[in-house]
Coordinates of C-alpha atoms in Angstrom, one line a residue:
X199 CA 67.4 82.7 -9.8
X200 CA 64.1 83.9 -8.2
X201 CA 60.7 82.7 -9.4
X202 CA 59.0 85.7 -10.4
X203 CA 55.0 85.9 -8.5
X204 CA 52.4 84.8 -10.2
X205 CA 50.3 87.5 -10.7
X206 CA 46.3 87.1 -12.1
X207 CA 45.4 89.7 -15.0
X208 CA 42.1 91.3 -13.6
X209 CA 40.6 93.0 -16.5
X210 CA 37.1 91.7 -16.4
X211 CA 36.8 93.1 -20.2
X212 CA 39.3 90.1 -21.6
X213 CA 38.1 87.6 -19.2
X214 CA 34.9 87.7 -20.8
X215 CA 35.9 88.2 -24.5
X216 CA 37.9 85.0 -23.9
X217 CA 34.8 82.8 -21.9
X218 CA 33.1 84.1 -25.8
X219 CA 35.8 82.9 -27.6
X220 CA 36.2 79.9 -26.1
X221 CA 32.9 78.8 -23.6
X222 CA 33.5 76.1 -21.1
X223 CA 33.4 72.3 -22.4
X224 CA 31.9 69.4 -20.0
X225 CA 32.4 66.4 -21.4
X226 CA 31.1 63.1 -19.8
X227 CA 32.3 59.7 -20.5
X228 CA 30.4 56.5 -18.9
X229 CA 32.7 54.3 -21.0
X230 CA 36.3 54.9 -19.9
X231 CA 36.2 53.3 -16.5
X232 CA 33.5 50.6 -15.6
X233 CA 32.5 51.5 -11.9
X234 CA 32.2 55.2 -12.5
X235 CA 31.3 58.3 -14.6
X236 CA 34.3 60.5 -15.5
X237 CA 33.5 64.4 -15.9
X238 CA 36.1 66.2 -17.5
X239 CA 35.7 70.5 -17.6
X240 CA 37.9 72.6 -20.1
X241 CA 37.3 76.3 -19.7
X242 CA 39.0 79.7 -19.0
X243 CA 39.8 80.0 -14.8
X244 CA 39.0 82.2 -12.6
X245 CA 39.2 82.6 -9.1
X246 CA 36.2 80.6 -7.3
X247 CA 35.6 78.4 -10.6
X248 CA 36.6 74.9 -8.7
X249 CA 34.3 75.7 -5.7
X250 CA 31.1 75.9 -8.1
X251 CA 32.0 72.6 -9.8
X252 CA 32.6 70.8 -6.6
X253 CA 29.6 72.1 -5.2
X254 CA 27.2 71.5 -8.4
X255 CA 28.5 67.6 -7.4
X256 CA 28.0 67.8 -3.9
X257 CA 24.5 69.2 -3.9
X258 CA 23.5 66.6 -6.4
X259 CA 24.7 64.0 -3.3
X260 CA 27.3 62.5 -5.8
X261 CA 30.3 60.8 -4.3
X262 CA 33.9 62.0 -5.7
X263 CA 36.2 59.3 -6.0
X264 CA 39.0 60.8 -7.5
X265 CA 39.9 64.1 -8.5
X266 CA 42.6 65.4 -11.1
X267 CA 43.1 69.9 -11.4
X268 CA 44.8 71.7 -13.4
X269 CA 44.8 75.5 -13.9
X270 CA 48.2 76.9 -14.8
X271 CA 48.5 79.4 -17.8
X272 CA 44.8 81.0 -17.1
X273 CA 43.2 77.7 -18.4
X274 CA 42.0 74.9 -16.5
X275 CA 41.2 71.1 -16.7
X276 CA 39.7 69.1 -14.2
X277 CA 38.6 66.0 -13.8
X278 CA 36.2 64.3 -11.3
X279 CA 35.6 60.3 -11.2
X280 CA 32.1 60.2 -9.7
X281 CA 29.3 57.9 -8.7
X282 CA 26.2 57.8 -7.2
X283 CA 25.1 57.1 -3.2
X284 CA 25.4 53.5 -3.8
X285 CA 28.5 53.5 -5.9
X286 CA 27.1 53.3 -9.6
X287 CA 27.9 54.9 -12.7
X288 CA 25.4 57.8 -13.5
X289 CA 22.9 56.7 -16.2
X290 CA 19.9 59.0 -15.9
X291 CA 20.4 61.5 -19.2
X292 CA 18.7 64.3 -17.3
X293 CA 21.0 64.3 -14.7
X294 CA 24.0 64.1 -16.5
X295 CA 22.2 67.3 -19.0
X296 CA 21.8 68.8 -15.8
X297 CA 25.7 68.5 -14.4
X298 CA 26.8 69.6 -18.0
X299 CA 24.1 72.8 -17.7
X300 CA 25.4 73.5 -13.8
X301 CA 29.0 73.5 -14.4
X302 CA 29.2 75.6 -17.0
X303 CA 26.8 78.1 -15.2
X304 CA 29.0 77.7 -12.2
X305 CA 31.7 79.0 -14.8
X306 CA 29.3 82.5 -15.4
X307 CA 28.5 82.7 -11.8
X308 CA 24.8 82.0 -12.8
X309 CA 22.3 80.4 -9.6
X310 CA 19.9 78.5 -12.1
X311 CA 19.6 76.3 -14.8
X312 CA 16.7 75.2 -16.9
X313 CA 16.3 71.2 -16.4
X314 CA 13.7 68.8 -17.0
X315 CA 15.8 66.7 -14.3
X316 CA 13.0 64.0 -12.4
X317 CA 14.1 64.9 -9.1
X318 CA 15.1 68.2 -6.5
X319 CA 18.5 68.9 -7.5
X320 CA 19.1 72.0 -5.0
X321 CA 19.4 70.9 -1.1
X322 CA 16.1 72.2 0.2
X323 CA 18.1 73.7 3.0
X324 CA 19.4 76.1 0.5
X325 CA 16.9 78.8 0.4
X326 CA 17.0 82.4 -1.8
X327 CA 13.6 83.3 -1.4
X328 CA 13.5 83.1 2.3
X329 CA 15.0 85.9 5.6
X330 CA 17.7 84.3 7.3
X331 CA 18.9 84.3 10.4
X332 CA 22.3 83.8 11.1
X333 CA 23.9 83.1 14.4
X334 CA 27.4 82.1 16.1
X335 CA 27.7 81.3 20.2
X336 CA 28.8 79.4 23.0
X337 CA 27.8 75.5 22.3
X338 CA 25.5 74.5 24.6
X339 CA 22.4 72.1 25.2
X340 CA 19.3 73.7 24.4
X341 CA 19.9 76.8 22.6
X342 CA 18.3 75.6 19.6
X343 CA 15.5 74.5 21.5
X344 CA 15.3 77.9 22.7
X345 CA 15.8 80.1 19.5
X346 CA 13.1 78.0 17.6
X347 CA 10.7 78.6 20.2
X348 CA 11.5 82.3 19.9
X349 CA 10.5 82.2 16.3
X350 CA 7.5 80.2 16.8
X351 CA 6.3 82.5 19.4
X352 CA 6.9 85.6 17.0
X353 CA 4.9 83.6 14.4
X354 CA 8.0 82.7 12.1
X355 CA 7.7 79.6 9.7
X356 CA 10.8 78.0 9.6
X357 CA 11.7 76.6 5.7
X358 CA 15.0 75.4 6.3
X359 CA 17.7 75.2 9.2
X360 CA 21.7 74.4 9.3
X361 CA 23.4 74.1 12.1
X362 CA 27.1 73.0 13.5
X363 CA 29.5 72.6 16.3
X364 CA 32.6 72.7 16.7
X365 CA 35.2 73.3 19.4
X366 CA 32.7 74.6 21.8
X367 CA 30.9 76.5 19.3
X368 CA 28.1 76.9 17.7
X369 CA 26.7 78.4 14.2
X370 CA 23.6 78.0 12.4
X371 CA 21.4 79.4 9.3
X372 CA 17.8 79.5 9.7
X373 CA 15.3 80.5 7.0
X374 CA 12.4 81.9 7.4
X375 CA 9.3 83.4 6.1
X376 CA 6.2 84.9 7.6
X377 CA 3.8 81.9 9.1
X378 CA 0.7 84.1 8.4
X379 CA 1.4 85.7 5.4
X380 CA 3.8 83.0 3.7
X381 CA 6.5 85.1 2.5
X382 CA 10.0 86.7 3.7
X383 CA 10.0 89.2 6.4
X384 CA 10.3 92.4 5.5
X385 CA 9.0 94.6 7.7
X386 CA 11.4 96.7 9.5
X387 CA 9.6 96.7 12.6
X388 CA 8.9 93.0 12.8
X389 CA 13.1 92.6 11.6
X390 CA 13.7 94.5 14.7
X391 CA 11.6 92.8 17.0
X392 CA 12.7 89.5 15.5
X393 CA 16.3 90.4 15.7
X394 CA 15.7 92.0 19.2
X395 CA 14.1 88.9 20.8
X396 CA 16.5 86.3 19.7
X397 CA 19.7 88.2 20.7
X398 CA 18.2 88.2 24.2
X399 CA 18.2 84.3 24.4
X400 CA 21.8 84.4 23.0
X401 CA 22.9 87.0 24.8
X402 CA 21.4 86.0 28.3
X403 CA 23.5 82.9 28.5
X404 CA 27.3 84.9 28.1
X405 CA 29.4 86.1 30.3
X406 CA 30.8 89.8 29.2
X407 CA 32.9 89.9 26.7
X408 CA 32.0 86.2 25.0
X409 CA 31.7 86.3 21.3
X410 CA 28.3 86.0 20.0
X411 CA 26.1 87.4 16.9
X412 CA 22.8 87.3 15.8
X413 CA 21.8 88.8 12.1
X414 CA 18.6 88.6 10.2
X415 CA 18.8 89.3 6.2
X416 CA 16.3 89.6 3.5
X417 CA 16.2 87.6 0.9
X418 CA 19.1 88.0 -2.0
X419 CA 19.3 86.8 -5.2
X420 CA 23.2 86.0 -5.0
X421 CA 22.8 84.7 -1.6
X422 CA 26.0 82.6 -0.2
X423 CA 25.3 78.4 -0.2
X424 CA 24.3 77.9 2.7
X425 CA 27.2 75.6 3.8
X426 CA 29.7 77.9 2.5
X427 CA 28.1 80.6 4.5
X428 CA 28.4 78.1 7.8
X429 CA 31.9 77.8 7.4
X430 CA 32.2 81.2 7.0
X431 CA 30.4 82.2 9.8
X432 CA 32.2 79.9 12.1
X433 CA 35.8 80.9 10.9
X434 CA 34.9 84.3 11.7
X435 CA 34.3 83.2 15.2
X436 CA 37.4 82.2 14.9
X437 CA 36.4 77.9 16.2
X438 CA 39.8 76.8 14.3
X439 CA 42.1 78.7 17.3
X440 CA 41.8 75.6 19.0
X441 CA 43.0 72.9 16.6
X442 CA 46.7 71.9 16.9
X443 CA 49.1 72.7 14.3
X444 CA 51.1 69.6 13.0
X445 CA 52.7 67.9 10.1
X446 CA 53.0 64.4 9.4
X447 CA 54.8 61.6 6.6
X448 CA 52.9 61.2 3.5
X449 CA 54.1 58.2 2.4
X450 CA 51.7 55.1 1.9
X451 CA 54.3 53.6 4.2
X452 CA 53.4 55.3 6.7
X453 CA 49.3 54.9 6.4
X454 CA 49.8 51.4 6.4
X455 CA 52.2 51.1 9.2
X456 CA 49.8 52.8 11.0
X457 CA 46.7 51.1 10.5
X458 CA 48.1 47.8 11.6
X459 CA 49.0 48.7 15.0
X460 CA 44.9 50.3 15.1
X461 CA 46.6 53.6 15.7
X462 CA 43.7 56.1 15.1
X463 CA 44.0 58.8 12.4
X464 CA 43.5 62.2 13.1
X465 CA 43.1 65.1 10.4
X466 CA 46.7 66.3 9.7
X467 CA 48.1 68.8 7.3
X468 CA 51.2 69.1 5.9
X469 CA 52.5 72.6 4.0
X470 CA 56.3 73.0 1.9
X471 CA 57.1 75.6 -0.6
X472 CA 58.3 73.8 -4.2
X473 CA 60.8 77.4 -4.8
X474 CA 61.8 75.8 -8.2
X475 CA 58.0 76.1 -9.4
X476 CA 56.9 79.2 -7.2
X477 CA 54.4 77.4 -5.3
X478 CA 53.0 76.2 -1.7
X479 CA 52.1 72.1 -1.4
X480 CA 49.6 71.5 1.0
X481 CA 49.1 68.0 2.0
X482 CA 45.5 67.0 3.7
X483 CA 45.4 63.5 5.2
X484 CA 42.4 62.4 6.8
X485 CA 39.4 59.9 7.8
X486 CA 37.1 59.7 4.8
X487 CA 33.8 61.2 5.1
X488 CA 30.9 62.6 2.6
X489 CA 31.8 66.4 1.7
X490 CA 35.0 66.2 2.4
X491 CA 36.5 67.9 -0.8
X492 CA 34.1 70.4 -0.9
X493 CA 34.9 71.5 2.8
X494 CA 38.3 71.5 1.6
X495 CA 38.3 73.6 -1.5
X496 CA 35.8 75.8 0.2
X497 CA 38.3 77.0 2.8
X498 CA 41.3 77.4 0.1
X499 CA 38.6 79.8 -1.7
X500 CA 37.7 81.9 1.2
X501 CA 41.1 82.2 2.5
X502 CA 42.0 83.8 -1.0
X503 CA 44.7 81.1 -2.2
X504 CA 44.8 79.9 -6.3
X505 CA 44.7 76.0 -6.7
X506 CA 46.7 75.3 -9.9
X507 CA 47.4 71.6 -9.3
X508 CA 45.5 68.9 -7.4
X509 CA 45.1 65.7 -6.7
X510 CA 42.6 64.1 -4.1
X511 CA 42.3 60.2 -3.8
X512 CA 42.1 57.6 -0.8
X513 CA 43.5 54.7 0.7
X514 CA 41.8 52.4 2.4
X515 CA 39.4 54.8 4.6
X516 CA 42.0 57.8 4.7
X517 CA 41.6 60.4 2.1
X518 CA 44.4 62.0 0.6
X519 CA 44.5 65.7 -0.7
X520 CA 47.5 67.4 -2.6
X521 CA 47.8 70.7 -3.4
X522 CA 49.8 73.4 -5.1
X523 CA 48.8 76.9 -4.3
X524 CA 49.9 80.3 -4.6
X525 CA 47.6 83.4 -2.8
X526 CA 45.6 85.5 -5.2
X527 CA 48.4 88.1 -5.3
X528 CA 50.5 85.6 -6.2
X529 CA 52.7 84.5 -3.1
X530 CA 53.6 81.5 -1.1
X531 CA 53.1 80.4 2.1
X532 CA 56.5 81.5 3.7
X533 CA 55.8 83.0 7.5
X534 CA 55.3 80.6 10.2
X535 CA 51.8 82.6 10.8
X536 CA 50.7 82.1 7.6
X537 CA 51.1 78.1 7.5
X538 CA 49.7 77.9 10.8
X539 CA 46.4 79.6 10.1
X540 CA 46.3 77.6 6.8
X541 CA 46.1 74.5 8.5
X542 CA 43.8 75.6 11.6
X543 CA 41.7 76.5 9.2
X544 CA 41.8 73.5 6.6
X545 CA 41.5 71.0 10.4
X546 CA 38.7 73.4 11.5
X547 CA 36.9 73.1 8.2
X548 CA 37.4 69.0 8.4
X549 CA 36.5 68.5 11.6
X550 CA 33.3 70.4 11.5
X551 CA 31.0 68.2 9.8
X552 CA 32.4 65.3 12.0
X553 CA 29.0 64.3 13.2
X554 CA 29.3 63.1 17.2
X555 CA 26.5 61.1 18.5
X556 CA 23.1 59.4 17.3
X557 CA 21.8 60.3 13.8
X558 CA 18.0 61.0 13.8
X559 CA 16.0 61.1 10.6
X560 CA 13.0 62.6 11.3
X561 CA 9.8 63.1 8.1
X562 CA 6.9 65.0 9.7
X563 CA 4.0 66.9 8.1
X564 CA 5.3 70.6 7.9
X565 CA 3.5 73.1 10.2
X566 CA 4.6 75.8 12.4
X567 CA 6.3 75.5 15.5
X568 CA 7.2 72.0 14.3
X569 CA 11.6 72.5 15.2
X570 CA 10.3 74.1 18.4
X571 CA 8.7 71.1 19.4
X572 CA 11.1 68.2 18.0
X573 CA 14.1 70.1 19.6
X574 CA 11.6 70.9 23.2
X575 CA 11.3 66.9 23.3
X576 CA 15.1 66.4 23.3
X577 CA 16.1 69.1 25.3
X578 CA 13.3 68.0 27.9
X579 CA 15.5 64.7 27.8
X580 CA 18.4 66.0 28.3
X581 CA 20.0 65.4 24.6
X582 CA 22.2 68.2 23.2
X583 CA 22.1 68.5 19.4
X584 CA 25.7 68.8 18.0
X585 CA 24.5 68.9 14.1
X586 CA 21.1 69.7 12.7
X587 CA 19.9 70.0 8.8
X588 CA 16.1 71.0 8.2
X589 CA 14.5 71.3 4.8
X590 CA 11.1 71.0 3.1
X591 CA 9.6 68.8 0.5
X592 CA 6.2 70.0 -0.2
X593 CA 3.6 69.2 2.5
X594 CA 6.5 67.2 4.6
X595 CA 9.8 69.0 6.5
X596 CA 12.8 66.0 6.6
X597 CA 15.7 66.5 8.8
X598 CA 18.3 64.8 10.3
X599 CA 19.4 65.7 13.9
X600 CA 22.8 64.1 15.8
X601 CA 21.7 64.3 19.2
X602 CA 23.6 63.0 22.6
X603 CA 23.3 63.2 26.5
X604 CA 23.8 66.4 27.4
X605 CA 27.0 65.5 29.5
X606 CA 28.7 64.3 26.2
X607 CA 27.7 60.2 26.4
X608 CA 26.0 58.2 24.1
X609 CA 22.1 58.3 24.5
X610 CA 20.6 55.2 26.2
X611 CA 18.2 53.4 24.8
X612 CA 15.4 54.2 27.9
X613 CA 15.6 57.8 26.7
X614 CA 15.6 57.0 22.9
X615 CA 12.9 55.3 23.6
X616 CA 11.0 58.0 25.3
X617 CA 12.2 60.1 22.6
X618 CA 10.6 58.0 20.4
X619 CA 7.4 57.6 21.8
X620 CA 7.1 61.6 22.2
X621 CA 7.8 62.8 18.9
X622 CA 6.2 59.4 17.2
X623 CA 6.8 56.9 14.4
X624 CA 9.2 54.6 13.5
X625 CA 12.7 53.9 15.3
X626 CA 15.7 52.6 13.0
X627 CA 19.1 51.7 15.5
X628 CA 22.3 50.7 14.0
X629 CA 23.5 47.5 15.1
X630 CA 26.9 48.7 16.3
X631 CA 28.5 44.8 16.3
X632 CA 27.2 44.7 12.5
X633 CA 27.1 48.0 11.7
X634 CA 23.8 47.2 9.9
X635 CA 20.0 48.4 11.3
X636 CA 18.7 45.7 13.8
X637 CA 15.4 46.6 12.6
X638 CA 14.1 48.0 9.1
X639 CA 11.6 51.1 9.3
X640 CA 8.1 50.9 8.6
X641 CA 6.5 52.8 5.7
X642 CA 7.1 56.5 6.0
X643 CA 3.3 58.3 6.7
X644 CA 2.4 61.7 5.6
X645 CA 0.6 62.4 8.6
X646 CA 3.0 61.1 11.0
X647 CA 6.1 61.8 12.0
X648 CA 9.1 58.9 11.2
X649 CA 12.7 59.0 13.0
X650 CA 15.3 56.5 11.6
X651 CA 18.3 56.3 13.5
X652 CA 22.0 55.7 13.1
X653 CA 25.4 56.0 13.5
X654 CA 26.2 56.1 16.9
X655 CA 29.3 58.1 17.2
X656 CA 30.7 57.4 13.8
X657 CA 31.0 59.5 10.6
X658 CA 28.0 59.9 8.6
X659 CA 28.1 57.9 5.6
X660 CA 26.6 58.3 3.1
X661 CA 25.5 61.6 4.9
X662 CA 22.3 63.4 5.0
X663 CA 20.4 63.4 1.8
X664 CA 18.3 66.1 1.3
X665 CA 17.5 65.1 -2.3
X666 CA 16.1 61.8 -1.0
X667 CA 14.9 60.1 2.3
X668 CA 15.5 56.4 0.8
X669 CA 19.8 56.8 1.1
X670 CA 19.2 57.6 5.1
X671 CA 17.4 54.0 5.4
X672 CA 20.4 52.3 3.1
X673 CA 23.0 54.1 5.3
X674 CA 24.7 50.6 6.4
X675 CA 25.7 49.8 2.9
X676 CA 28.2 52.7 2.9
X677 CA 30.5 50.8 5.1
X678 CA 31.9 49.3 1.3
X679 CA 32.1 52.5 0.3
X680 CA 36.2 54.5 0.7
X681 CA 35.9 57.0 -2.0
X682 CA 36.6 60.7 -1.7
X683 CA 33.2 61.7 -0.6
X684 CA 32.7 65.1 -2.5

């Protein structure tokens, strides 16, 4: 008998008569389980709904140790085990107001709440009032030296910076505003010349034909997160043609088998059709890492596929990802094509916030011109950035930078060292033998500029926090850590 296609009813009309009828429900329960908070979400589905509940998580910097979906019939009930950076239950009441406010906004596609929260609860990367410039090329070392120093030259105050690599190439989102009179660019001249300028330094290193873009927008009220947008941006330059397209065995067998002979685990995705149901499994298997879910059901959302079921948990440090999905028109992933760029994408989107070399935290005063000069001093020492964030708190700008040589090699500690002495502050190296710091950072100054270093070529963890300088000097107690990382 054939399994008739699931098809979404799209009148906007009902969909909101029934959100009325029957609003979403958070409900949060820090007595179930005794290492962690359980969130649980009843509400109506819609297309996109899972996305804005991961992400309210992840830009809180919460870990996701477990995750349970469900969404068939046009209802949905989820389930997220969470805790915080250093693996406790959360306690503060404003917080957890704030996580029952967010979701449920997520639900009406709102971009505020009101909160009386103690602390920044929105990534300072993340930027709506701000131009931005967007950009995809060629990796290679020094092209964000380069652009910044475009920007400062044109008199562009930078508020906030993302940027990746992956596969050779290269994204990023810069905000901006203008450094004289403090607000975004709107002038259509000075757009032009802005715009004009920097696709010059992009353009001049390319050979004809190469892929490359440059945009600057204004400011927009229902502006893209920004890490969405990255992924976006970089599957568009199409960075997941090179990943290889493979399956694997499942089984917990099989994980343990091979961890003891130290085989190392690469990101691996498996996709079958379940006929009797009408939908597509797709199996994830991977190394642990911070983000990791909402990378994942990022790319499921943009590539216009339903996620009924789920499950996401982890063994050991391998996460494991299950899903059962149908496309929003209601099919199954039944050509060869359409498997294969399912999981190029999902290893694309994995792999891109690996992080690849030496993890510099950097607090400064803010000024202008101040990524033009941080990213001059590595570039005049020969280090390549292969992942940047940049945000502002106040008077300061925080970022973390993961810099190496610029033929691919770890940096040695001679140039660190000059590196150090040219930017200024406080140096904090990971003892690679102990994976703890061999020395603890002095206190941060406001005048100053601090670097704390670490993780030399392994996955960031707990990852960078935006929301609070003191988990980058804690990093080393993350090695207890082998949750699903949101």
């Amino acid at each position: 008998m054939e399994i008739a296609a699931y098809k979404p009813y799209g009148d906007t009309e009902f969909e909101s008569l029934i959100e009325r009828i029957h609003p979403p429900r958070v409900c949060i329960d820090n007595d179930s389980c005794r290492d962690c908070t359980i969130v649980k979400v009843d509400s109506a589905n819609k297309h996109g709904i899972l996305l804005g509940m991961v992400q309210v998580l992840t830009d809180l910097d919460l870990l996701i140790l477990r995750s349970y979906i469900c969404s068939d019939g046009g209802w949905l009930m989820d389930v997220f085990h969470v805790t915080d950076q250093l693996g406790t239950k959360i306690t503060d009441e404003s917080l957890l107001h704030y996580i029952e406010q967010a979701i449920c906004a997520s639900r009406r596609g709102a971009r505020e709440v009101q909160t009386c929260v103690g602390r920044n609860v929105r990534p300072r990367h993340v930027s709506m009032e701000h131009s931005a410039m967007e950009m995809t090329a060629t990796d290679r070392p020094g092209l964000m030296s380069e652009i910044s120093a475009v920007l400062a030259e044109l008199g562009c105050h930078v508020s906030g910076a993302v940027a990746w690599t992956h596969n050779n190439r290269a994204a990023c989102i810069v905000y901006l505003e203008d450094g004289l009179k403090h607000g975004p660019i709107m002038d259509p001249y000075r757009v032009a010349e802005i715009q004009a300028q920097l696709e010059n330094v992009v353009e001049a290193h390319h050979y004809e034909g190469e892929r490359w873009s440059v945009r600057l927008a204004a400011p927009a009220a229902s502006q893209t997160h920004t890490e969405r947008r990255l992924h976006q941006l970089m599957a568009a330059d199409r960075d997941y043609e090179q990943c290889c397209f493979c399956g694997y065995d499942s089984s917990e067998d099989d994980v343990v088998r091979r961890q003891k002979k130290g085989r190392c685990t690469r990101t691996e995705v498996k996709i079958e059709n379940c006929k009797e149901k009408g939908y597509s499994i797709v199996t994830v298997r991977s190394i642990d890492r911070p983000k990791l879910l909402f990378d994942t059901i990022c790319t499921l959302t943009d590539l216009q596929y339903v996620v009924f079921h789920a499950s996401v948990n982890s063994f050991e440090s391998i996460a494991f990802q299950e899903y059962y999905v149908r496309h929003k028109n209601g099919w199954t992933l039944d050509s060869e094509s359409e498997r294969r760029r399912m999981t190029q994408n999902l290893m694309a989107a994995i792999e891109r916030r690996v992080s690849h070399g030496l993890r510099l935290d950097v607090t400064t005063q803010n000024r202008v011109g101040l990524l033009s000069d941080i990213t001059r001093v590595f570039r005049e020492n020969g280090l390549s950035i292969s992942r940047a964030e940049v945000g502002v708190q106040g008077e300061q700008a925080v970022g973390t930078f993961y810099v190496k040589d610029a033929s691919g090699q770890a940096v040695n500690p001679e140039t660190l060292e000059t590196v150090r002495r040219e930017i200024g502050g406080t140096v904090l190296v990971e003892d690679k033998s102990s994976g703890r710091p061999s020395s603890q950072p002095s206190t941060l100054s406001n005048t100053s500029p601090s670097i704390s270093t670490s993780s030399s070529g392994k996955q960031d963890k707990p990852g960078f926090s935006l929301g609070s300088m003191f988990w980058s000097q804690l990093e080393w107690l993350s090695s207890n850590f082998r949750p699903i990382k949101s």
